[in-house]
mmCIF file of C-alpha atoms in Angstrom:
data_model
loop_
_atom_site.group_PDB
_atom_site.id
_atom_site.type_symbol
_atom_site.label_atom_id
_atom_site.label_comp_id
_atom_site.label_asym_id
_atom_site.label_seq_id
_atom_site.Cartn_x
_atom_site.Cartn_y
_atom_site.Cartn_z
ATOM 1 C CA MET A 1 -12.793 -7.459 -60.581
ATOM 2 C CA LYS A 2 -13.377 -10.885 -59.058
ATOM 3 C CA LYS A 3 -10.082 -10.695 -57.206
ATOM 4 C CA ARG A 4 -10.892 -7.262 -55.850
ATOM 5 C CA PHE A 5 -14.383 -8.374 -54.775
ATOM 6 C CA LEU A 6 -13.013 -11.459 -53.009
ATOM 7 C CA PHE A 7 -10.396 -9.400 -51.271
ATOM 8 C CA SER A 8 -13.006 -6.847 -50.175
ATOM 9 C CA VAL A 9 -14.965 -9.641 -48.502
ATOM 10 C CA LEU A 10 -11.835 -10.959 -46.779
ATOM 11 C CA TYR A 11 -10.795 -7.490 -45.687
ATOM 12 C CA SER A 12 -14.250 -6.846 -44.170
ATOM 13 C CA PHE A 13 -14.017 -10.112 -42.265
ATOM 14 C CA VAL A 14 -10.555 -9.222 -40.952
ATOM 15 C CA SER A 15 -11.755 -5.787 -39.849
ATOM 16 C CA LEU A 16 -14.675 -7.360 -37.978
ATOM 17 C CA VAL A 17 -12.419 -9.868 -36.204
ATOM 18 C CA SER A 18 -9.975 -7.104 -35.347
ATOM 19 C CA PHE A 19 -12.759 -4.991 -33.855
ATOM 20 C CA VAL A 20 -14.006 -7.650 -31.414
ATOM 21 C CA PRO A 21 -10.911 -7.618 -29.156
ATOM 22 C CA SER A 22 -11.136 -3.868 -28.775
ATOM 23 C CA LEU A 23 -14.535 -4.369 -27.156
ATOM 24 C CA CYS A 24 -13.403 -7.164 -24.855
ATOM 25 C CA ILE A 25 -9.869 -6.142 -23.988
ATOM 26 C CA SER A 26 -9.193 -5.480 -20.291
ATOM 27 C CA MET A 27 -7.621 -2.283 -18.964
ATOM 28 C CA LYS A 28 -4.269 -3.966 -18.396
ATOM 29 C CA LYS A 29 -3.923 -5.192 -21.965
ATOM 30 C CA ARG A 30 -5.115 -2.119 -23.858
ATOM 31 C CA LEU A 31 -1.638 -1.060 -24.882
ATOM 32 C CA LEU A 32 -0.787 -4.459 -26.334
ATOM 33 C CA SER A 33 -4.164 -4.613 -28.026
ATOM 34 C CA SER A 34 -3.595 -1.198 -29.592
ATOM 35 C CA VAL A 35 -0.264 -2.362 -30.994
ATOM 36 C CA LEU A 36 -1.821 -5.517 -32.399
ATOM 37 C CA LEU A 37 -4.762 -3.679 -33.905
ATOM 38 C CA SER A 38 -2.417 -1.083 -35.443
ATOM 39 C CA SER A 39 -0.487 -3.935 -37.022
ATOM 40 C CA VAL A 40 -3.737 -5.323 -38.388
ATOM 41 C CA SER A 41 -4.675 -2.025 -39.997
ATOM 42 C CA SER A 42 -1.209 -1.431 -41.442
ATOM 43 C CA VAL A 43 -0.853 -4.896 -42.868
ATOM 44 C CA SER A 44 -4.381 -4.833 -44.285
ATOM 45 C CA SER A 45 -3.652 -1.534 -46.023
ATOM 46 C CA VAL A 46 -0.482 -2.928 -47.531
ATOM 47 C CA SER A 47 -2.427 -5.973 -48.738
ATOM 48 C CA TRP A 48 -4.948 -3.717 -50.497
ATOM 49 C CA LEU A 49 -2.136 -1.968 -52.348
ATOM 50 C CA TYR A 50 -0.498 -5.170 -53.419
ATOM 51 C CA ILE A 51 -3.671 -6.936 -54.542
ATOM 52 C CA GLY A 52 -4.050 -4.393 -57.306
ATOM 53 C CA MET A 53 -0.601 -5.389 -58.527
ATOM 54 C CA ASN A 54 -1.629 -9.038 -58.880
ATOM 55 C CA LYS A 55 0.827 -10.184 -56.171
ATOM 56 C CA ARG A 56 -1.409 -13.003 -55.007
ATOM 57 C CA PHE A 57 1.172 -14.856 -52.989
ATOM 58 C CA LEU A 58 2.268 -11.882 -50.941
ATOM 59 C CA SER A 59 -1.323 -10.890 -50.332
ATOM 60 C CA SER A 60 -2.105 -14.401 -49.046
ATOM 61 C CA VAL A 61 0.819 -14.245 -46.632
ATOM 62 C CA LEU A 62 -0.247 -10.852 -45.363
ATOM 63 C CA LEU A 63 -3.811 -11.974 -44.856
ATOM 64 C CA SER A 64 -2.638 -14.989 -42.893
ATOM 65 C CA PHE A 65 -0.596 -12.708 -40.655
ATOM 66 C CA VAL A 66 -3.598 -10.444 -40.149
ATOM 67 C CA SER A 67 -5.745 -13.394 -39.119
ATOM 68 C CA PHE A 68 -3.077 -14.616 -36.684
ATOM 69 C CA VAL A 69 -2.708 -11.216 -35.028
ATOM 70 C CA SER A 70 -6.458 -10.845 -34.678
ATOM 71 C CA PHE A 71 -6.734 -14.315 -33.162
ATOM 72 C CA VAL A 72 -3.991 -13.666 -30.572
ATOM 73 C CA SER A 73 -5.528 -10.319 -29.628
ATOM 74 C CA ALA A 74 -8.905 -11.941 -29.070
ATOM 75 C CA LEU A 75 -7.347 -14.675 -26.912
ATOM 76 C CA LEU A 76 -5.623 -12.082 -24.710
ATOM 77 C CA ALA A 77 -8.867 -10.238 -24.169
ATOM 78 C CA ILE A 78 -10.824 -13.380 -23.350
ATOM 79 C CA SER A 79 -8.187 -14.761 -20.971
ATOM 80 C CA GLY A 80 -7.955 -11.444 -19.092
ATOM 81 C CA ALA A 81 -11.698 -11.247 -18.609
ATOM 82 C CA ALA A 82 -11.903 -14.890 -17.535
ATOM 83 C CA HIS A 83 -9.108 -14.430 -14.992
ATOM 84 C CA ALA A 84 -10.824 -11.448 -13.382
ATOM 85 C CA GLN A 85 -14.144 -13.288 -13.172
ATOM 86 C CA SER A 86 -12.695 -16.488 -11.678
ATOM 87 C CA TYR A 87 -10.572 -14.884 -8.924
ATOM 88 C CA PRO A 88 -10.490 -16.126 -6.218
ATOM 89 C CA ASN A 89 -11.245 -19.799 -6.793
ATOM 90 C CA ARG A 90 -9.221 -21.183 -3.860
ATOM 91 C CA ALA A 91 -7.861 -20.187 -0.454
ATOM 92 C CA VAL A 92 -6.100 -16.812 -0.099
ATOM 93 C CA ARG A 93 -3.250 -16.311 2.405
ATOM 94 C CA LEU A 94 -2.773 -13.038 4.257
ATOM 95 C CA ILE A 95 0.730 -12.944 5.753
ATOM 96 C CA VAL A 96 1.103 -10.954 8.987
ATOM 97 C CA PRO A 97 4.793 -10.246 9.822
ATOM 98 C CA PHE A 98 4.014 -10.132 13.559
ATOM 99 C CA ALA A 99 2.913 -12.609 16.204
ATOM 100 C CA ALA A 100 -0.812 -13.123 16.775
ATOM 101 C CA GLY A 101 -2.669 -10.682 18.984
ATOM 102 C CA GLY A 102 -1.176 -7.342 17.909
ATOM 103 C CA SER A 103 -2.979 -4.531 16.120
ATOM 104 C CA THR A 104 -1.861 -5.634 12.634
ATOM 105 C CA ASP A 105 -3.016 -9.193 13.339
ATOM 106 C CA ILE A 106 -6.404 -7.940 14.533
ATOM 107 C CA ILE A 107 -6.835 -5.825 11.386
ATOM 108 C CA ALA A 108 -5.863 -8.818 9.211
ATOM 109 C CA ARG A 109 -8.376 -11.121 10.890
ATOM 110 C CA THR A 110 -11.177 -8.563 10.752
ATOM 111 C CA VAL A 111 -10.675 -7.798 7.057
ATOM 112 C CA GLY A 112 -9.965 -11.455 6.244
ATOM 113 C CA GLN A 113 -13.249 -12.600 7.778
ATOM 114 C CA LYS A 114 -15.221 -10.110 5.694
ATOM 115 C CA LEU A 115 -13.408 -11.098 2.487
ATOM 116 C CA ASN A 116 -14.121 -14.737 3.297
ATOM 117 C CA GLU A 117 -17.821 -13.930 3.376
ATOM 118 C CA MET A 118 -17.668 -11.900 0.144
ATOM 119 C CA TRP A 119 -15.575 -14.382 -1.832
ATOM 120 C CA ASN A 120 -16.969 -17.603 -0.396
ATOM 121 C CA GLN A 121 -13.363 -18.809 -0.216
ATOM 122 C CA PRO A 122 -11.113 -19.368 2.823
ATOM 123 C CA VAL A 123 -8.941 -16.375 3.750
ATOM 124 C CA VAL A 124 -6.182 -17.780 5.938
ATOM 125 C CA ILE A 125 -4.231 -15.512 8.316
ATOM 126 C CA GLU A 126 -0.639 -16.697 8.605
ATOM 127 C CA ASN A 127 1.581 -15.135 11.280
ATOM 128 C CA ARG A 128 5.258 -15.027 10.312
ATOM 129 C CA PRO A 129 7.018 -12.856 12.919
ATOM 130 C CA GLY A 130 10.739 -12.199 13.187
ATOM 131 C CA GLY A 131 13.564 -10.152 11.721
ATOM 132 C CA SER A 132 11.802 -6.832 12.379
ATOM 133 C CA THR A 133 9.026 -7.919 9.935
ATOM 134 C CA VAL A 134 11.568 -9.022 7.287
ATOM 135 C CA ILE A 135 10.737 -12.748 7.491
ATOM 136 C CA GLY A 136 7.043 -12.401 6.710
ATOM 137 C CA THR A 137 7.624 -9.669 4.154
ATOM 138 C CA GLU A 138 10.146 -11.751 2.220
ATOM 139 C CA ILE A 139 7.682 -14.646 2.011
ATOM 140 C CA VAL A 140 5.273 -12.441 0.081
ATOM 141 C CA ALA A 141 8.024 -10.942 -2.089
ATOM 142 C CA ARG A 142 8.957 -14.482 -3.215
ATOM 143 C CA ALA A 143 5.375 -15.752 -3.592
ATOM 144 C CA ALA A 144 3.700 -16.425 -6.938
ATOM 145 C CA PRO A 145 2.202 -13.192 -8.332
ATOM 146 C CA ASP A 146 -1.321 -14.552 -8.601
ATOM 147 C CA GLY A 147 -3.178 -12.771 -5.786
ATOM 148 C CA TYR A 148 -3.326 -15.811 -3.511
ATOM 149 C CA THR A 149 -0.574 -14.635 -1.128
ATOM 150 C CA MET A 150 -0.629 -11.043 0.147
ATOM 151 C CA LEU A 151 1.038 -9.041 2.895
ATOM 152 C CA VAL A 152 -0.830 -7.163 5.609
ATOM 153 C CA THR A 153 1.762 -4.404 5.640
ATOM 154 C CA PRO A 154 2.706 -2.441 8.790
ATOM 155 C CA ALA A 155 4.640 0.818 9.228
ATOM 156 C CA PRO A 156 8.082 -0.873 9.591
ATOM 157 C CA PHE A 157 7.820 -1.716 5.877
ATOM 158 C CA THR A 158 8.930 1.878 5.165
ATOM 159 C CA ILE A 159 11.392 2.187 8.077
ATOM 160 C CA VAL A 160 13.395 -1.056 7.947
ATOM 161 C CA PRO A 161 14.957 -0.285 4.513
ATOM 162 C CA SER A 162 16.895 2.598 6.098
ATOM 163 C CA LEU A 163 17.942 0.589 9.137
ATOM 164 C CA MET A 164 19.253 -2.535 7.391
ATOM 165 C CA GLU A 165 22.170 -2.525 4.983
ATOM 166 C CA LYS A 166 20.889 -5.501 3.014
ATOM 167 C CA LEU A 167 17.310 -6.610 2.610
ATOM 168 C CA PRO A 168 16.275 -9.797 0.785
ATOM 169 C CA TYR A 169 13.679 -7.766 -1.129
ATOM 170 C CA ASP A 170 13.173 -4.306 -2.587
ATOM 171 C CA PRO A 171 10.118 -2.585 -1.049
ATOM 172 C CA ALA A 172 9.707 -0.416 -4.145
ATOM 173 C CA LYS A 173 10.109 -3.106 -6.822
ATOM 174 C CA ASP A 174 9.002 -6.430 -5.320
ATOM 175 C CA PHE A 175 5.432 -5.512 -4.343
ATOM 176 C CA GLU A 176 2.184 -4.320 -5.881
ATOM 177 C CA PRO A 177 0.453 -1.785 -3.589
ATOM 178 C CA ILE A 178 -3.261 -2.478 -3.197
ATOM 179 C CA THR A 179 -4.615 -0.101 -0.541
ATOM 180 C CA LEU A 180 -3.926 1.638 2.753
ATOM 181 C CA ILE A 181 -6.362 0.087 5.228
ATOM 182 C CA ASN A 182 -6.074 2.304 8.309
ATOM 183 C CA THR A 183 -3.878 4.766 10.156
ATOM 184 C CA THR A 184 -3.443 5.161 13.904
ATOM 185 C CA PRO A 185 -1.997 8.455 15.051
ATOM 186 C CA LEU A 186 0.424 8.671 17.914
ATOM 187 C CA VAL A 187 -0.323 11.107 20.704
ATOM 188 C CA VAL A 188 2.238 13.236 22.512
ATOM 189 C CA VAL A 189 1.672 12.436 26.190
ATOM 190 C CA VAL A 190 3.598 13.855 29.127
ATOM 191 C CA HIS A 191 3.676 13.005 32.808
ATOM 192 C CA PRO A 192 1.533 15.496 34.799
ATOM 193 C CA GLY A 193 4.675 16.618 36.591
ATOM 194 C CA VAL A 194 6.188 18.025 33.387
ATOM 195 C CA PRO A 195 5.592 21.818 33.450
ATOM 196 C CA ALA A 196 4.205 22.027 29.894
ATOM 197 C CA LYS A 197 0.517 22.156 29.074
ATOM 198 C CA SER A 198 0.896 22.733 25.345
ATOM 199 C CA ILE A 199 3.273 21.916 22.496
ATOM 200 C CA LYS A 200 4.463 25.521 22.499
ATOM 201 C CA GLU A 201 5.367 25.246 26.183
ATOM 202 C CA LEU A 202 7.008 21.847 25.642
ATOM 203 C CA ILE A 203 9.243 23.204 22.871
ATOM 204 C CA ALA A 204 10.168 26.228 24.991
ATOM 205 C CA LEU A 205 10.969 23.961 27.941
ATOM 206 C CA ALA A 206 13.100 21.650 25.797
ATOM 207 C CA LYS A 207 15.036 24.608 24.359
ATOM 208 C CA SER A 208 15.666 25.998 27.832
ATOM 209 C CA ARG A 209 16.958 22.636 29.034
ATOM 210 C CA PRO A 210 18.798 21.054 26.092
ATOM 211 C CA GLY A 211 19.555 17.391 26.667
ATOM 212 C CA THR A 212 17.525 17.288 29.901
ATOM 213 C CA LEU A 213 14.021 16.287 28.789
ATOM 214 C CA ASN A 214 13.709 12.676 27.657
ATOM 215 C CA PHE A 215 11.239 10.553 25.757
ATOM 216 C CA GLY A 216 10.734 6.804 25.929
ATOM 217 C CA SER A 217 9.977 4.366 23.135
ATOM 218 C CA SER A 218 9.292 0.693 22.488
ATOM 219 C CA GLY A 219 12.836 0.315 21.136
ATOM 220 C CA SER A 220 15.384 1.880 18.807
ATOM 221 C CA GLY A 221 14.149 2.256 15.248
ATOM 222 C CA GLY A 222 10.475 1.827 16.126
ATOM 223 C CA SER A 223 7.690 4.165 15.037
ATOM 224 C CA ASN A 224 7.459 6.050 18.334
ATOM 225 C CA HIS A 225 11.251 6.420 18.532
ATOM 226 C CA LEU A 226 11.425 7.923 15.050
ATOM 227 C CA ALA A 227 8.433 10.161 15.807
ATOM 228 C CA GLY A 228 10.455 11.619 18.688
ATOM 229 C CA GLU A 229 13.481 12.112 16.447
ATOM 230 C CA LEU A 230 11.301 13.804 13.823
ATOM 231 C CA PHE A 231 9.982 16.101 16.561
ATOM 232 C CA ASN A 232 13.557 16.924 17.633
ATOM 233 C CA THR A 233 14.442 17.780 14.046
ATOM 234 C CA MET A 234 11.369 19.863 13.169
ATOM 235 C CA ALA A 235 11.102 21.675 16.510
ATOM 236 C CA GLY A 236 14.832 22.332 16.747
ATOM 237 C CA VAL A 237 15.194 20.708 20.177
ATOM 238 C CA LYS A 238 17.321 17.953 21.674
ATOM 239 C CA MET A 239 15.400 15.521 23.846
ATOM 240 C CA VAL A 240 17.155 12.322 24.926
ATOM 241 C CA HIS A 241 15.805 8.994 23.695
ATOM 242 C CA ILE A 242 15.347 6.168 26.219
ATOM 243 C CA PRO A 243 14.581 2.813 24.538
ATOM 244 C CA TYR A 244 12.582 0.083 26.262
ATOM 245 C CA LYS A 245 11.937 -3.532 25.370
ATOM 246 C CA GLY A 246 8.393 -2.928 24.256
ATOM 247 C CA ASN A 247 5.787 -0.222 24.595
ATOM 248 C CA ALA A 248 4.155 -1.486 27.801
ATOM 249 C CA PRO A 249 7.202 -0.925 30.058
ATOM 250 C CA ALA A 250 7.784 2.497 28.486
ATOM 251 C CA LEU A 251 4.198 3.499 29.219
ATOM 252 C CA THR A 252 4.460 2.156 32.766
ATOM 253 C CA ASP A 253 7.575 4.236 33.421
ATOM 254 C CA LEU A 254 5.902 7.325 31.990
ATOM 255 C CA VAL A 255 2.977 6.927 34.400
ATOM 256 C CA GLY A 256 5.515 6.434 37.195
ATOM 257 C CA GLY A 257 7.358 9.632 36.269
ATOM 258 C CA HIS A 258 10.606 7.924 35.248
ATOM 259 C CA VAL A 259 10.462 9.430 31.746
ATOM 260 C CA ASP A 260 9.031 12.769 30.681
ATOM 261 C CA LEU A 261 7.004 11.962 27.593
ATOM 262 C CA LEU A 262 6.127 9.433 24.933
ATOM 263 C CA PHE A 263 4.919 9.493 21.357
ATOM 264 C CA ASN A 264 2.485 6.715 22.125
ATOM 265 C CA GLY A 265 -0.179 4.831 20.211
ATOM 266 C CA LEU A 266 -3.553 6.444 20.758
ATOM 267 C CA THR A 267 -5.284 3.169 21.599
ATOM 268 C CA SER A 268 -3.220 2.282 24.676
ATOM 269 C CA ALA A 269 -2.885 5.915 25.822
ATOM 270 C CA MET A 270 -6.598 6.787 25.778
ATOM 271 C CA PRO A 271 -7.572 5.204 29.165
ATOM 272 C CA LEU A 272 -4.625 6.911 30.889
ATOM 273 C CA ILE A 273 -5.479 10.264 29.309
ATOM 274 C CA LYS A 274 -9.118 10.005 30.405
ATOM 275 C CA SER A 275 -8.142 9.039 33.948
ATOM 276 C CA GLY A 276 -5.778 12.017 34.239
ATOM 277 C CA LYS A 277 -2.658 9.894 34.710
ATOM 278 C CA LEU A 278 -1.178 11.394 31.530
ATOM 279 C CA ARG A 279 -1.590 14.749 29.797
ATOM 280 C CA ALA A 280 -2.137 14.734 26.022
ATOM 281 C CA LEU A 281 -0.734 17.674 24.036
ATOM 282 C CA ALA A 282 -1.228 16.796 20.358
ATOM 283 C CA VAL A 283 -1.672 13.988 17.846
ATOM 284 C CA THR A 284 0.875 13.201 15.147
ATOM 285 C CA SER A 285 -1.407 12.772 12.125
ATOM 286 C CA ILE A 286 -2.080 15.467 9.525
ATOM 287 C CA ALA A 287 -5.828 15.327 10.204
ATOM 288 C CA ARG A 288 -7.349 15.166 13.662
ATOM 289 C CA ALA A 289 -8.066 11.716 15.038
ATOM 290 C CA GLY A 290 -11.658 10.560 14.772
ATOM 291 C CA SER A 291 -11.534 9.161 18.311
ATOM 292 C CA LEU A 292 -10.032 12.367 19.773
ATOM 293 C CA PRO A 293 -11.466 15.169 17.596
ATOM 294 C CA ASP A 294 -10.756 17.995 20.058
ATOM 295 C CA MET A 295 -7.024 17.278 20.179
ATOM 296 C CA PRO A 296 -4.988 19.460 17.763
ATOM 297 C CA THR A 297 -2.349 18.071 15.443
ATOM 298 C CA LEU A 298 1.330 18.992 15.490
ATOM 299 C CA ASP A 299 0.818 20.283 11.955
ATOM 300 C CA GLU A 300 -1.818 22.726 13.246
ATOM 301 C CA LEU A 301 0.473 23.808 16.081
ATOM 302 C CA GLY A 302 3.271 24.965 13.835
ATOM 303 C CA LEU A 303 5.224 21.855 12.831
ATOM 304 C CA LYS A 304 3.928 21.951 9.262
ATOM 305 C CA GLY A 305 3.777 18.598 7.510
ATOM 306 C CA PHE A 306 4.492 16.594 10.670
ATOM 307 C CA GLN A 307 3.080 13.100 10.259
ATOM 308 C CA ALA A 308 4.107 9.998 12.180
ATOM 309 C CA VAL A 309 1.399 7.351 12.272
ATOM 310 C CA ALA A 310 1.116 3.641 12.731
ATOM 311 C CA TRP A 311 -0.670 2.110 9.754
ATOM 312 C CA ASN A 312 -1.624 -1.080 7.951
ATOM 313 C CA GLY A 313 -1.928 -1.658 4.233
ATOM 314 C CA LEU A 314 -2.221 -4.530 1.781
ATOM 315 C CA ASN A 315 0.460 -5.506 -0.751
ATOM 316 C CA ALA A 316 0.736 -8.307 -3.294
ATOM 317 C CA PRO A 317 3.878 -9.647 -4.990
ATOM 318 C CA ALA A 318 5.149 -7.638 -7.948
ATOM 319 C CA ARG A 319 3.642 -8.545 -11.335
ATOM 320 C CA THR A 320 0.309 -9.587 -9.831
ATOM 321 C CA PRO A 321 -2.227 -9.056 -12.651
ATOM 322 C CA ARG A 322 -3.809 -5.638 -12.594
ATOM 323 C CA ASP A 323 -7.323 -7.045 -12.796
ATOM 324 C CA VAL A 324 -6.667 -9.018 -9.586
ATOM 325 C CA VAL A 325 -5.210 -5.948 -7.846
ATOM 326 C CA ASN A 326 -8.292 -3.940 -8.850
ATOM 327 C CA ARG A 327 -10.661 -6.683 -7.674
ATOM 328 C CA VAL A 328 -8.993 -6.975 -4.258
ATOM 329 C CA ASN A 329 -8.822 -3.196 -3.926
ATOM 330 C CA ALA A 330 -12.527 -2.781 -4.657
ATOM 331 C CA ASP A 331 -13.546 -5.507 -2.208
ATOM 332 C CA VAL A 332 -11.249 -4.340 0.598
ATOM 333 C CA LEU A 333 -12.588 -0.803 0.195
ATOM 334 C CA LYS A 334 -16.119 -2.139 0.719
ATOM 335 C CA VAL A 335 -14.949 -3.758 3.944
ATOM 336 C CA VAL A 336 -12.975 -0.743 5.192
ATOM 337 C CA ARG A 337 -15.844 1.656 4.537
ATOM 338 C CA SER A 338 -18.531 -0.527 6.084
ATOM 339 C CA PRO A 339 -20.181 1.086 9.158
ATOM 340 C CA GLU A 340 -19.244 -1.931 11.287
ATOM 341 C CA LEU A 341 -15.507 -1.659 10.614
ATOM 342 C CA VAL A 342 -15.446 2.154 10.800
ATOM 343 C CA GLU A 343 -17.030 1.997 14.255
ATOM 344 C CA ARG A 344 -14.668 -0.724 15.423
ATOM 345 C CA LEU A 345 -11.531 1.038 14.204
ATOM 346 C CA ARG A 346 -12.468 4.386 15.728
ATOM 347 C CA ALA A 347 -13.283 2.722 19.044
ATOM 348 C CA GLU A 348 -9.682 1.513 19.050
ATOM 349 C CA GLY A 349 -8.253 4.950 18.203
ATOM 350 C CA SER A 350 -7.696 4.178 14.536
ATOM 351 C CA ASP A 351 -9.008 5.837 11.372
ATOM 352 C CA PRO A 352 -10.132 3.843 8.301
ATOM 353 C CA VAL A 353 -8.643 4.925 4.966
ATOM 354 C CA GLY A 354 -9.179 2.776 1.863
ATOM 355 C CA ASN A 355 -7.596 4.384 -1.209
ATOM 356 C CA THR A 356 -6.444 3.542 -4.730
ATOM 357 C CA PRO A 357 -3.278 1.556 -5.519
ATOM 358 C CA GLU A 358 -1.764 4.754 -6.944
ATOM 359 C CA GLN A 359 -2.510 6.775 -3.801
ATOM 360 C CA TYR A 360 -1.175 4.023 -1.577
ATOM 361 C CA SER A 361 1.956 3.735 -3.711
ATOM 362 C CA ALA A 362 2.587 7.479 -3.304
ATOM 363 C CA PHE A 363 2.072 7.155 0.459
ATOM 364 C CA LEU A 364 4.649 4.347 0.665
ATOM 365 C CA ARG A 365 7.152 6.304 -1.406
ATOM 366 C CA ASP A 366 6.756 9.398 0.784
ATOM 367 C CA GLU A 367 7.097 7.385 4.001
ATOM 368 C CA ILE A 368 10.269 5.630 2.795
ATOM 369 C CA GLU A 369 11.858 8.939 1.794
ATOM 370 C CA LYS A 370 10.826 10.722 5.007
ATOM 371 C CA TRP A 371 12.166 8.109 7.403
ATOM 372 C CA ALA A 372 15.354 7.750 5.366
ATOM 373 C CA ARG A 373 16.012 11.471 5.866
ATOM 374 C CA VAL A 374 15.238 11.330 9.595
ATOM 375 C CA ILE A 375 17.392 8.248 10.182
ATOM 376 C CA LYS A 376 20.311 9.726 8.278
ATOM 377 C CA PHE A 377 20.078 13.151 9.915
ATOM 378 C CA THR A 378 19.757 11.808 13.473
ATOM 379 C CA ASN A 379 22.208 8.937 12.935
ATOM 380 C CA VAL A 380 19.789 6.312 14.248
ATOM 381 C CA LYS A 381 21.649 3.005 14.396
ATOM 382 C CA GLY A 382 20.607 0.082 12.210
ATOM 383 C CA LEU A 383 18.842 -3.043 13.409
#
């Protein structure tokens, strides 16, 4: 009776200790905690059976194991909670894979400044251009997975994998998606001399003159080049691609009538559309652009599912703790949805997004698959 009473006391203590971690355990460690707690229950049950058989030694061993498992489980819970509460406790680097001054750099500095104010820690913007964004992207892929080095991710992240035979990183495996920050639709703009005042008329014109109409771009493999190739594929037309060394000379030649049309960024095209130097026919996003709400989308005009947008997101190295990913996601969403940033983005022709890591991950996967199909079908040459 004494043995059974003593064991009952010990078993109650073990159950109490085992219960504490289940209250404290973080979302990321619930599975491991469940396994540990299941082990506790199983071992404790076995101990109860054996105690009645006077196997004192075995019961002692089992109880020691129970105590150890409970202790480890509690430590995991406490360490996870402490990590989430202490992040960030030093400077955070945001890597921009472009030179300073571009749209991605501006987004990074705007968001970084707000995070600096929220976290009371320096948020350093580090420009690492080169290699069609590969140089800066690789830096983040190789960084410690602790949330202190992250990538401000542009659209080429999902295009470059299909244009380069070998990348020093895997976009699907080497990064933790955090959130999509913003999207900027392209706008289909034609020179006023082109006899097409709608997408329907443009498609009819292109079909009546195969290989005659042309479209410019900032260079082979860029977002506006691939948007034109996607248009060719979905509309069943053959317009000729003319690459330029940058978007500015392409836009200049469009205004001068040297090319017929562009799939151009909304921001730089807006002044020329308003002045009548270019004619806008449609935007390339699924939803209408907040800064040009009266302009229909290609999806609305019959090219169902057409989406070709410039965008910026935020990615961390793979294996970054989930509690850190969730913390950064929540804080970036506060920034992206603030009235100040919404107004600023829409003034520049961009639309704020802010979504969950899972939604952003699905977006990246869809973009990679889409551009891989377009590049393969149109035989776009690699970088």
